[in-house]
XYZ file of N, CA and C in Angstrom:
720
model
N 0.837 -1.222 0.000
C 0.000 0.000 0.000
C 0.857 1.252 0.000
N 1.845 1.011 0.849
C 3.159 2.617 0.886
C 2.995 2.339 -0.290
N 3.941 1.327 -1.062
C 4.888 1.233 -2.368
C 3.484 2.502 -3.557
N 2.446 2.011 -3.165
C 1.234 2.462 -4.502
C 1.214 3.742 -4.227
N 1.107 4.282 -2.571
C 0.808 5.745 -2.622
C 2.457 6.112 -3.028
N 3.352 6.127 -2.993
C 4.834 6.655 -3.179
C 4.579 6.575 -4.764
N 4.061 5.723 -5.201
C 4.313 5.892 -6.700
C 3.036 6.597 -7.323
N 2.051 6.916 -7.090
C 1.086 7.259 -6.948
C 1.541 8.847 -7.323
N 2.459 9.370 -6.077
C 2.815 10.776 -5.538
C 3.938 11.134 -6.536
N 4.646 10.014 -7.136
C 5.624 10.352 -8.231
C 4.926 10.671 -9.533
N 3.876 10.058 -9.505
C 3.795 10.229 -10.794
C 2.895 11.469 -11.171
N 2.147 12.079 -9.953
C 1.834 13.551 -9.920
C 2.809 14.458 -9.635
N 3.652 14.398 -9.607
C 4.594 14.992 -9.700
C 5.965 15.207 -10.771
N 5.616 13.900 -11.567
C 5.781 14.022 -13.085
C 5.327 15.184 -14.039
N 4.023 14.487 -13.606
C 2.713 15.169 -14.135
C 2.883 16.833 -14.136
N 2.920 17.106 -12.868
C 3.115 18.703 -12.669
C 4.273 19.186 -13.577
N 5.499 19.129 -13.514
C 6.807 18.939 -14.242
C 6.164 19.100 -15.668
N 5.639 17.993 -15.958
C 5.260 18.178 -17.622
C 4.405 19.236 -18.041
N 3.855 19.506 -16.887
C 2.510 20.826 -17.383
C 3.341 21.927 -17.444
N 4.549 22.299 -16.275
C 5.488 23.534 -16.117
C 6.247 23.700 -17.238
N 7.173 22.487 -17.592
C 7.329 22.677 -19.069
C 6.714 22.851 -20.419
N 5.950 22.356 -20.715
C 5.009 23.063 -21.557
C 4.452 24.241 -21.333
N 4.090 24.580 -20.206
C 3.608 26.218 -19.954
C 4.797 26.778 -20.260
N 5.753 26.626 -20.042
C 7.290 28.071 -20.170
C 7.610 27.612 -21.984
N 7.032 26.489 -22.167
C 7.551 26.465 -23.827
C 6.348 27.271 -24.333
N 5.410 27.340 -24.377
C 4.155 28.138 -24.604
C 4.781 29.358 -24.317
N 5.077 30.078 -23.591
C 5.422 31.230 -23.052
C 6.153 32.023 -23.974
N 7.337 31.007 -23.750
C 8.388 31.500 -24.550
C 8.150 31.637 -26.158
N 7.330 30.663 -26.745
C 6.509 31.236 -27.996
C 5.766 32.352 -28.484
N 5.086 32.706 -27.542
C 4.148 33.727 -27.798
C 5.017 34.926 -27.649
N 5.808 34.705 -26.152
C 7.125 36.029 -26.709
C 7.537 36.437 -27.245
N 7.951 35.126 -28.523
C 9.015 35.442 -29.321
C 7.946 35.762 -30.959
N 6.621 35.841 -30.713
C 5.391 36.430 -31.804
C 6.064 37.431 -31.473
N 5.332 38.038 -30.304
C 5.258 39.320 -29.959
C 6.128 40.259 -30.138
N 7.379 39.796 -30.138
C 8.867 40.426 -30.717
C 8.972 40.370 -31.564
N 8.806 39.294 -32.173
C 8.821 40.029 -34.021
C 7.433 40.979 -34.735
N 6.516 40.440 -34.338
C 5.352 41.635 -34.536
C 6.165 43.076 -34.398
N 6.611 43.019 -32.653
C 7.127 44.297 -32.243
C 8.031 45.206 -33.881
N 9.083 44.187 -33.229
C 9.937 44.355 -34.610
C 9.632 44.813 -36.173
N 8.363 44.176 -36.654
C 8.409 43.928 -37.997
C 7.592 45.530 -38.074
N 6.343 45.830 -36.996
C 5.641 46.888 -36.898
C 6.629 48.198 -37.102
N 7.713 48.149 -36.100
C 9.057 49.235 -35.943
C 9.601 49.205 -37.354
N 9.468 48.098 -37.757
C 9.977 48.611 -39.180
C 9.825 48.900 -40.563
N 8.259 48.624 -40.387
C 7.858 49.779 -41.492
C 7.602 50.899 -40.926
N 7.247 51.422 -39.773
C 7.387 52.597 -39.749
C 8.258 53.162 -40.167
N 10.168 52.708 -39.834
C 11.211 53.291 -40.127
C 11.238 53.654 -41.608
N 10.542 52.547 -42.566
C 10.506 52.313 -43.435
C 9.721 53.586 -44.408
N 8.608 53.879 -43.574
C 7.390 54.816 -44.247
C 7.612 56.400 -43.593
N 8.844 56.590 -42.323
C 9.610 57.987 -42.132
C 10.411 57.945 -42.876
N 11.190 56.863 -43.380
C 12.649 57.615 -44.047
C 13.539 57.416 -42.935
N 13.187 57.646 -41.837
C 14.586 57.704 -40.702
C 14.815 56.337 -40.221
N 16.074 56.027 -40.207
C 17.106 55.042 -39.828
C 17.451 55.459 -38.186
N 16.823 54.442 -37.286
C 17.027 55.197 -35.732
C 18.694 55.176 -35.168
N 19.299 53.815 -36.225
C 20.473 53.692 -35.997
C 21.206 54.627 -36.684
N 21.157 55.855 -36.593
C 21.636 56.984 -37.461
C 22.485 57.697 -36.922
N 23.377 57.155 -36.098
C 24.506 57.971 -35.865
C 25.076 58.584 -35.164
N 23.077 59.207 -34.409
C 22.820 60.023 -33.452
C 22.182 59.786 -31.682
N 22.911 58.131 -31.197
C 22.459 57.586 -30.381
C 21.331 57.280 -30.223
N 20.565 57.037 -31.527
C 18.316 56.591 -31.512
C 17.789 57.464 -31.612
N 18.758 59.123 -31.332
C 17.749 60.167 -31.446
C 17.409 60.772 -32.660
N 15.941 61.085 -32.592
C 15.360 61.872 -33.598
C 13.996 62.628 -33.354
N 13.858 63.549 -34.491
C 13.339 64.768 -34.391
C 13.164 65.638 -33.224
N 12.322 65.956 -32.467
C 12.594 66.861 -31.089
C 13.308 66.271 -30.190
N 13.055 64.851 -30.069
C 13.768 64.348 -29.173
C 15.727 64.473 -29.175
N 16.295 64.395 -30.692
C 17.096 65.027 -31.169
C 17.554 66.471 -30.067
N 16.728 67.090 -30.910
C 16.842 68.661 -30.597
C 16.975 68.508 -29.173
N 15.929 68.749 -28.177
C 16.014 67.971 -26.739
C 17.375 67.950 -26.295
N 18.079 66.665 -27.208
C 19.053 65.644 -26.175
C 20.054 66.774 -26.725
N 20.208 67.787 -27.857
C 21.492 68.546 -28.231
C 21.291 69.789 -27.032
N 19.866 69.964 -26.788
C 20.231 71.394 -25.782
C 20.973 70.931 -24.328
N 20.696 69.559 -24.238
C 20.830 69.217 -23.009
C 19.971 68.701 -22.144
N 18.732 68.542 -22.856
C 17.300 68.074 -22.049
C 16.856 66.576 -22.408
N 18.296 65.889 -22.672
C 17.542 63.933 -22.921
C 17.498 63.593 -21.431
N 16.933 62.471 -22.029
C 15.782 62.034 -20.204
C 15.772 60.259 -20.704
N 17.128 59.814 -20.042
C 17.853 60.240 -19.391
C 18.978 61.415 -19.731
N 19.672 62.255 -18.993
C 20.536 63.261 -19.254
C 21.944 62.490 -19.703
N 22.253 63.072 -20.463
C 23.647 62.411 -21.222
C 24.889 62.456 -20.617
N 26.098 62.222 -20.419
C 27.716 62.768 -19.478
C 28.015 63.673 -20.500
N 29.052 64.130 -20.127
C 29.360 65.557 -20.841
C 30.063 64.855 -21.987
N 30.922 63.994 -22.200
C 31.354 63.630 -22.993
C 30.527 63.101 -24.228
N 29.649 62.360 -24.069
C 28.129 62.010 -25.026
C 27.778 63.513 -25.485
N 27.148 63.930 -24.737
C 26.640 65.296 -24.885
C 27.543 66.333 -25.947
N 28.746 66.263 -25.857
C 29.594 66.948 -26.317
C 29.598 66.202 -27.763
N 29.665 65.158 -27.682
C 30.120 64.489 -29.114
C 28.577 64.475 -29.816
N 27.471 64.398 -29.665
C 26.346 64.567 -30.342
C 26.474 65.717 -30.405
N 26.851 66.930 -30.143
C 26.464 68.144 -30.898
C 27.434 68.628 -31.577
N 28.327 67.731 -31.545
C 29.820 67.656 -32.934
C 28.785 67.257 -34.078
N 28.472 66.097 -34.032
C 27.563 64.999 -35.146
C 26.149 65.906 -35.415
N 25.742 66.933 -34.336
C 24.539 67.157 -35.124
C 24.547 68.738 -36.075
N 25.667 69.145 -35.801
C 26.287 71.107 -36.171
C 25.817 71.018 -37.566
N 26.912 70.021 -38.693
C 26.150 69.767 -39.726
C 24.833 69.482 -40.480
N 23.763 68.980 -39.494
C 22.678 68.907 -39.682
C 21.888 70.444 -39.364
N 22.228 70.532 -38.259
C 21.464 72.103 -38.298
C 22.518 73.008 -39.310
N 23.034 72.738 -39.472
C 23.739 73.777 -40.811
C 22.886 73.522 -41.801
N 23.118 72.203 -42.360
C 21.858 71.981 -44.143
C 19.980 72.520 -43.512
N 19.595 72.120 -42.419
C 18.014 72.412 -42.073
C 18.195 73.563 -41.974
N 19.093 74.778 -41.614
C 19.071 76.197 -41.520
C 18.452 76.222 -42.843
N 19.628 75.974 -43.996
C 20.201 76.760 -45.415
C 18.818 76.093 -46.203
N 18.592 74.991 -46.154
C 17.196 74.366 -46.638
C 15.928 75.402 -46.528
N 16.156 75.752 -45.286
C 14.496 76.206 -44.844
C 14.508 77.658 -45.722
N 16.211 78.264 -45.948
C 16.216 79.511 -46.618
C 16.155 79.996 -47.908
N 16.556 78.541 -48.325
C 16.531 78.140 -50.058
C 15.070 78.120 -50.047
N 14.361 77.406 -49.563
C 13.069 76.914 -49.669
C 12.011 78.470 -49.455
N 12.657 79.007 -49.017
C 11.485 80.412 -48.837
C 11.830 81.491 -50.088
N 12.957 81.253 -50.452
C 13.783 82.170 -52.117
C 12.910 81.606 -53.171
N 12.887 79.858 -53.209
C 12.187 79.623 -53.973
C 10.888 79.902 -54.289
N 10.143 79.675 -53.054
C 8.608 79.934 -53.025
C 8.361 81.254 -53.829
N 9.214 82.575 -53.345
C 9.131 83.614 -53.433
C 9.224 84.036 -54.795
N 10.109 83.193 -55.729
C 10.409 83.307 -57.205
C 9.180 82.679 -58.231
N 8.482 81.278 -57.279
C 7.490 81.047 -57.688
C 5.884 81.225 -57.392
N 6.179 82.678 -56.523
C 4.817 83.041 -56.187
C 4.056 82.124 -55.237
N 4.428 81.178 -54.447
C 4.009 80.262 -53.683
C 4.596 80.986 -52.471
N 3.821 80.753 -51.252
C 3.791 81.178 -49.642
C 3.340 80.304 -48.930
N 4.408 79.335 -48.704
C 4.178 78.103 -47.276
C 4.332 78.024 -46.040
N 3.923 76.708 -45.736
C 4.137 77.172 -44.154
C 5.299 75.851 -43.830
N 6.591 75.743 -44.200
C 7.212 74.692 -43.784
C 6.963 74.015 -42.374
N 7.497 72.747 -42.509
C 7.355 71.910 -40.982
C 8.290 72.106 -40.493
N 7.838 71.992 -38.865
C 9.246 71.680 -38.112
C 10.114 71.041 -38.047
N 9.891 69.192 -38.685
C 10.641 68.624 -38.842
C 11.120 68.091 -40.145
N 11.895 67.810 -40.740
C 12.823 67.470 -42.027
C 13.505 66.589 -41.851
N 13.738 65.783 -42.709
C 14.863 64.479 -43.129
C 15.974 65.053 -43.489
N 16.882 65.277 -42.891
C 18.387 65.824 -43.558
C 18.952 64.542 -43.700
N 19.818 64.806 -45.054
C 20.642 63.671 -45.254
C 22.171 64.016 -45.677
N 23.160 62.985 -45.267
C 24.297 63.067 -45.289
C 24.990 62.073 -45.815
N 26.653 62.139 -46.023
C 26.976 60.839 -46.557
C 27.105 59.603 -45.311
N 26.824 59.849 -44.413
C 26.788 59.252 -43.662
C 25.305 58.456 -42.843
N 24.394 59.300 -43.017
C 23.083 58.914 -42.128
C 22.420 60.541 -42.917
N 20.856 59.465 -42.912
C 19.725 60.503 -42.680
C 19.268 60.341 -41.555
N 18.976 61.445 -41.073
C 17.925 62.008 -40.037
C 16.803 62.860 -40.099
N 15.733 62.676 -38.901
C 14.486 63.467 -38.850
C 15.156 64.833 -37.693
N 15.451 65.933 -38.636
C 15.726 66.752 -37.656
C 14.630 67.666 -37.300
N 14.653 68.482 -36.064
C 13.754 68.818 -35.559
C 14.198 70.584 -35.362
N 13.552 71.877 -35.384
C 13.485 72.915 -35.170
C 12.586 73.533 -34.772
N 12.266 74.259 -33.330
C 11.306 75.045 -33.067
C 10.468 75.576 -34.007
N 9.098 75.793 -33.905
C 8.421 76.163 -35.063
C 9.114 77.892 -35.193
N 8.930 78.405 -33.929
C 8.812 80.185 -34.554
C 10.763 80.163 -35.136
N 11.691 79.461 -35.181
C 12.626 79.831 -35.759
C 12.752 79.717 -37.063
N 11.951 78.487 -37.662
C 11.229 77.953 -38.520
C 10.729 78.437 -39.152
N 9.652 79.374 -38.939
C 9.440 80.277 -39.892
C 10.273 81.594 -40.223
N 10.624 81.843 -39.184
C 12.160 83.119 -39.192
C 12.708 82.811 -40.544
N 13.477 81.351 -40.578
C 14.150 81.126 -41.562
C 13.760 81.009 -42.766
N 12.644 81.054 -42.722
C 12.063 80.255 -44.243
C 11.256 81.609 -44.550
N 11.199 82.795 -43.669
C 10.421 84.262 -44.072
C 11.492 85.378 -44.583
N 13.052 84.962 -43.800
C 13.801 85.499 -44.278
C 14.339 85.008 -45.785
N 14.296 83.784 -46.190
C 14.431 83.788 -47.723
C 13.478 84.179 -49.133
N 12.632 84.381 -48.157
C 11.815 84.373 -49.130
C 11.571 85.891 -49.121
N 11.865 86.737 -47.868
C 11.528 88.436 -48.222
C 13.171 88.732 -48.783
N 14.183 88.352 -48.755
C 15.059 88.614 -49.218
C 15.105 88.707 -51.039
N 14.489 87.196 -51.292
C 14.374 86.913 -52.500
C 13.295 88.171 -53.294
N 11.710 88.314 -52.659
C 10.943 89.486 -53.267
C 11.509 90.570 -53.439
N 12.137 90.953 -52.282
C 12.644 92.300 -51.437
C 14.377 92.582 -51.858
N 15.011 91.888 -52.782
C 16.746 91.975 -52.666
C 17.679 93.644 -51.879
N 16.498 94.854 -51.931
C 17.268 95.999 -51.824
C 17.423 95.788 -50.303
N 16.354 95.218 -49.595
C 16.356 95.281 -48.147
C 17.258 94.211 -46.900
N 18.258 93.406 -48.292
C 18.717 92.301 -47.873
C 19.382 92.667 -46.388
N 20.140 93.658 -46.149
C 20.787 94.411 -44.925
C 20.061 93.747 -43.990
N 18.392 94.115 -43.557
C 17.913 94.163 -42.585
C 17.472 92.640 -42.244
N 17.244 91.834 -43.613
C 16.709 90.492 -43.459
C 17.958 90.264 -43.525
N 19.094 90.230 -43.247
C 20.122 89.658 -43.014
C 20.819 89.775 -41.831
N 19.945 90.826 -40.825
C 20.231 91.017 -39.306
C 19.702 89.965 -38.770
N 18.734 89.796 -39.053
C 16.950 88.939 -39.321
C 17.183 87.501 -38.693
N 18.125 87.008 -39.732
C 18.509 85.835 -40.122
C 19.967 85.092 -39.329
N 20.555 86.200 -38.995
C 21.600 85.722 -38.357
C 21.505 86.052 -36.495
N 20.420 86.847 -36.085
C 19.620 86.765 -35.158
C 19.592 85.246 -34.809
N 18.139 85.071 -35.586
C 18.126 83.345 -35.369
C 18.684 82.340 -35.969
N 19.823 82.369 -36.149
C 20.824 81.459 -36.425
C 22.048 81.378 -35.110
N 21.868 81.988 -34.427
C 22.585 82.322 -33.370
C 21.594 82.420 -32.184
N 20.552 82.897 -32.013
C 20.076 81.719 -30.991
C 19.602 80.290 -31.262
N 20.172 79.397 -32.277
C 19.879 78.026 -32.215
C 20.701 77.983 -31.911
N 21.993 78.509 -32.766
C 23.658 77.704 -32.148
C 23.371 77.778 -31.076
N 22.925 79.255 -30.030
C 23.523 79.170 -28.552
C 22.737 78.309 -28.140
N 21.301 77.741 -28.397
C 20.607 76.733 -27.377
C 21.390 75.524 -27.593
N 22.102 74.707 -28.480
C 23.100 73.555 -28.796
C 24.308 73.467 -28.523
N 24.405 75.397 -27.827
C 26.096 75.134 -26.977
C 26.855 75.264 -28.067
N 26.356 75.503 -29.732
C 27.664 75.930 -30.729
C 28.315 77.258 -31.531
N 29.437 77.052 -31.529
C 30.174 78.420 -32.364
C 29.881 78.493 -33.543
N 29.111 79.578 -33.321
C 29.109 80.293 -34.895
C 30.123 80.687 -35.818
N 30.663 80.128 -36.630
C 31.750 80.482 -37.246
C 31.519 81.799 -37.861
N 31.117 81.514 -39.007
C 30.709 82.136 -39.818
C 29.095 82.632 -39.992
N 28.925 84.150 -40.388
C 27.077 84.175 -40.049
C 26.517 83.885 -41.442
N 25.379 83.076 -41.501
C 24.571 82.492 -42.428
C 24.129 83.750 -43.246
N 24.080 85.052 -43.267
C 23.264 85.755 -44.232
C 25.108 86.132 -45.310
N 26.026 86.090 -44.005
C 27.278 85.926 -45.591
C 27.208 84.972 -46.404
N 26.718 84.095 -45.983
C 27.336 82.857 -47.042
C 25.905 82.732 -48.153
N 24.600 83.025 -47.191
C 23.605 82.985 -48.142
C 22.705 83.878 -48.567
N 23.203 85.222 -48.398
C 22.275 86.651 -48.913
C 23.565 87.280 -49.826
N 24.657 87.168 -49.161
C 25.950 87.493 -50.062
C 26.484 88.956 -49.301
N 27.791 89.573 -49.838
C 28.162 90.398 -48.856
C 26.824 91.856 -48.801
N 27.170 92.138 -47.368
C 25.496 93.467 -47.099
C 26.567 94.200 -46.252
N 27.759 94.634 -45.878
C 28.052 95.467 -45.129
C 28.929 96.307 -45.670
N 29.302 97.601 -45.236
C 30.292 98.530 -45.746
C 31.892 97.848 -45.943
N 32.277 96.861 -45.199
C 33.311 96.040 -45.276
C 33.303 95.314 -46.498
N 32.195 95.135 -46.583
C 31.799 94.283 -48.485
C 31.688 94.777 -49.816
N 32.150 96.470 -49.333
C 31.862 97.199 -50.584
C 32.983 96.584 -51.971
N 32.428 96.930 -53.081
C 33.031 96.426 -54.356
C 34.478 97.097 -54.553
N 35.087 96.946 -54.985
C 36.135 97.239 -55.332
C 36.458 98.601 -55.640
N 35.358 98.707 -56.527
C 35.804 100.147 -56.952
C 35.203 101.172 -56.513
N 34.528 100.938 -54.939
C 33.427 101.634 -54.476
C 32.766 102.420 -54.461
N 31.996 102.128 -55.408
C 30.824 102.133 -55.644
C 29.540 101.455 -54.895
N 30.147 100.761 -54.156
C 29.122 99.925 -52.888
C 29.428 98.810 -52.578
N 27.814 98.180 -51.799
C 28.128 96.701 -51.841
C 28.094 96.430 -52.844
N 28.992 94.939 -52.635
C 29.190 93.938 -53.717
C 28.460 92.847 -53.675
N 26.719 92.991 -54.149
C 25.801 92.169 -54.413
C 25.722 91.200 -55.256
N 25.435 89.955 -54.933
C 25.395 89.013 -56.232
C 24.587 89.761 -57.694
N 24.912 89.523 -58.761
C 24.268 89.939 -59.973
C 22.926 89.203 -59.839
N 22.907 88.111 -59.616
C 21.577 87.191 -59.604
C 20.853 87.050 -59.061
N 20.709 87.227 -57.758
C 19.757 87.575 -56.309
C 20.257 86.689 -55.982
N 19.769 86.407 -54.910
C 19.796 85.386 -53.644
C 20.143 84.259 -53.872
N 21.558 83.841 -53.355
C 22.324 82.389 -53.678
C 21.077 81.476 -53.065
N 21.341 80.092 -53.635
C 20.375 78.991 -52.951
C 21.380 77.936 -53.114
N 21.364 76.811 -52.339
C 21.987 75.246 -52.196
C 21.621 74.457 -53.825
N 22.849 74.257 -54.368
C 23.221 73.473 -55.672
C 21.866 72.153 -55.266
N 22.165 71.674 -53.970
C 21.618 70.191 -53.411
C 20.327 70.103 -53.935
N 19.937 71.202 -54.075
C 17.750 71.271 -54.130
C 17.300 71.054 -55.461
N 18.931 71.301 -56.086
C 18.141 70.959 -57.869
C 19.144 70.266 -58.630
N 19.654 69.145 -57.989
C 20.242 68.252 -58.487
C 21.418 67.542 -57.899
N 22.205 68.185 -57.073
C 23.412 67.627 -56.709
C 23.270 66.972 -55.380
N 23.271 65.662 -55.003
C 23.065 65.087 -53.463
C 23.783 65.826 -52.121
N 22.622 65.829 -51.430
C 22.454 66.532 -50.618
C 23.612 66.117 -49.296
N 24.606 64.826 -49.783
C 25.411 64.270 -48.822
C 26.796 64.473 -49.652
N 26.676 65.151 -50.977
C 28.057 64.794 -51.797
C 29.176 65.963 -51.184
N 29.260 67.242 -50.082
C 29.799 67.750 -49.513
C 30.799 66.976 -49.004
N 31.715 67.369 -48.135
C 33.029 67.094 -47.302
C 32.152 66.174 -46.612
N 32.854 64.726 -46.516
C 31.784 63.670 -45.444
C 31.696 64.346 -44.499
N 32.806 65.064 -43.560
C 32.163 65.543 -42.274
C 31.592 66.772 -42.326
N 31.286 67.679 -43.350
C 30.449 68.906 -43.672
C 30.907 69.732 -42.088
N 32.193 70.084 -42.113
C 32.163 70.759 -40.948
C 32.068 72.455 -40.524
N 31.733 72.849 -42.206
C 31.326 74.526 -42.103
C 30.804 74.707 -43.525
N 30.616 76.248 -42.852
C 29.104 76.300 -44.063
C 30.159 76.284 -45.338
N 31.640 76.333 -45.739
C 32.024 76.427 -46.878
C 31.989 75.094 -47.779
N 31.626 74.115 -46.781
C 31.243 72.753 -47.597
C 29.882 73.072 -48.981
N 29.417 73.802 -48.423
C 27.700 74.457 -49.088
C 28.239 74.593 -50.200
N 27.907 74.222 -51.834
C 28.085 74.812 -52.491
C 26.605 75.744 -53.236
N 26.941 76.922 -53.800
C 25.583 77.806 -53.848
C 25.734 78.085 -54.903
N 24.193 78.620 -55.861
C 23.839 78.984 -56.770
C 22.957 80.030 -56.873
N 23.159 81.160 -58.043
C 21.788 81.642 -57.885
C 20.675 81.915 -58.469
N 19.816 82.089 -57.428
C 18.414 82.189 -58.133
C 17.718 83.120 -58.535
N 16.765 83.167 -59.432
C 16.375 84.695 -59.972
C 15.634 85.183 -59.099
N 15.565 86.333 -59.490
C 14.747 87.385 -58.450
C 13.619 87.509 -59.385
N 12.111 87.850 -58.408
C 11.026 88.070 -59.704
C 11.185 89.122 -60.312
C-alpha cells in the first residue's frame, strides 16, 4: 500500500513537471510572436519615415534630437556624449538652416507662400535624419528667404533677421558660430563688403544664392564631415 501511494505521488509529480514545461515552452513562444510583430511593426514605420534610428545620433530623432542637443535627454547624457552629439549634429542644423532659406527664395520666385514643418529628413553621406526645429525659428528662416528673394534691396535688414536666429539656435546647442549664415547665403550686405571700386556693396548679380543640393546635386556629396558652411556649395536664383 506505501509502495502504490509513493508511486502514486511520483507520478503527480511528473505530471506537474510536464505541465510547467510546456507552460514556459508556450510562453516563450508567444514572446518570441510578440517580438517580431514588435519588430516587424518598428519597421515599417522606419521604413514609411525615411529615418534610420540607428543613425549615428544615439536613436535620437526629431525633437527628441533637438532635446538631447540642448541638453534636455531624459535620461541626461555625461558631458562627454553630450559633447560628441552636438559635434555629429552642427552639420545637420547647418543643411536644415540653409534648406528652410533656399526653400522660402524659392517659393518667393514662384509666387508660392508656405508654411514649412518643423521637422525634415536631412541627409548626409553618412546617415539621414528626422531633424527637428522650433516652429517660430522655422518660420524666421524660411520668411527670411523668401523676403530677401521678393525684397533683394532690403537684404541688410533680413540679413540682421537671419543671423539673429541662427545664433540663438547655435547658442541653445552650446555651438560656435563660425561664420554668419546671411554671408554665405544673402551674399556680402556690409560697408566692409563694398566692391572694389566703391561704388558699394558687392551684391550678387543674380539675387539670392540657394543650395546646388535642391536641384540636383546630393544633398550628402559635400566634405563627409560637412564641418562649415564652406562645404555648401551655392547657386543663384532669380529674383522676380
Amino acid at each position: 500500500m506505501d509502495k502504490l501511494f509513493i508511486a502514486l505521488i511520483i507520478l503527480v509529480i511528473l505530471g506537474i513537471v510536464v505541465v510547467l514545461i510546456y507552460l514556459l515552452d508556450r510562453i516563450n513562444t508567444i514572446e518570441g510572436r510578440a517580438g517580431f510583430a514588435s519588430g516587424a511593426v518598428q519597421a515599417v514605420a522606419n521604413a514609411v519615415s525615411g529615418v534610420d534610428v540607428n543613425n549615428g545620433f544615439d536613436g535620437f530623432v526629431g525633437k527628441k534630437l533637438w532635446d538631447a542637443v540642448c541638453g534636455k535627454a531624459n535620461p541626461p547624457l555625461d558631458t562627454a556624449a553630450l559633447a560628441s552629439l552636438r559635434e555629429r549634429f552642427e552639420p545637420i542644423l547647418e543643411k536644415h538652416i540653409t534648406e528652410l532659406v533656399e526653400e522660402g527664395a524659392k517659393d518667393a520666385t514662384a509666387g508660392a507662400n508656405n508654411s514649412p514643418k518643423s521637422s525634415r529628413t536631412i541627409s548626409t553621406l553618412r546617415a539621414s535624419v528626422e531633424s527637428w526645429l522650433p516652429p517660430q525659428h522655422v518660420s524666421s528662416l524660411y520668411k527670411a528667404g523668401y523676403e530677401a528673394s521678393s525684397n533683394p534691396d532690403d537684404i541688410p535688414r533680413i540679413g540682421q533677421g537671419l543671423d539673429e536666429t541662427c545664433e540663438t539656435l547655435y547658442a541653445r546647442c552650446d555651438l560656435r558660430l563660425v561664420r554668419p549664415f546671411s554671408e554665405r547665403l544673402l551674399g556680402p550686405q556690409g560697408p566692409a563688403d563694398a566692391a572694389p571700386d566703391g561704388t558699394g556693396i558687392d551684391t550678387p548679380q543674380d539675387g539670392l544664392p540657394a543650395l546646388e543640393n535642391a536641384s540636383g546635386t546630393d544633398a550628402g556629396a559635400a566634405d563627409t564631415d560637412i564641418d562649415s558652411l564652406d562645404d555648401f556649395s551655392v547657386a543663384p536664383v532669380k529674383r522676380k
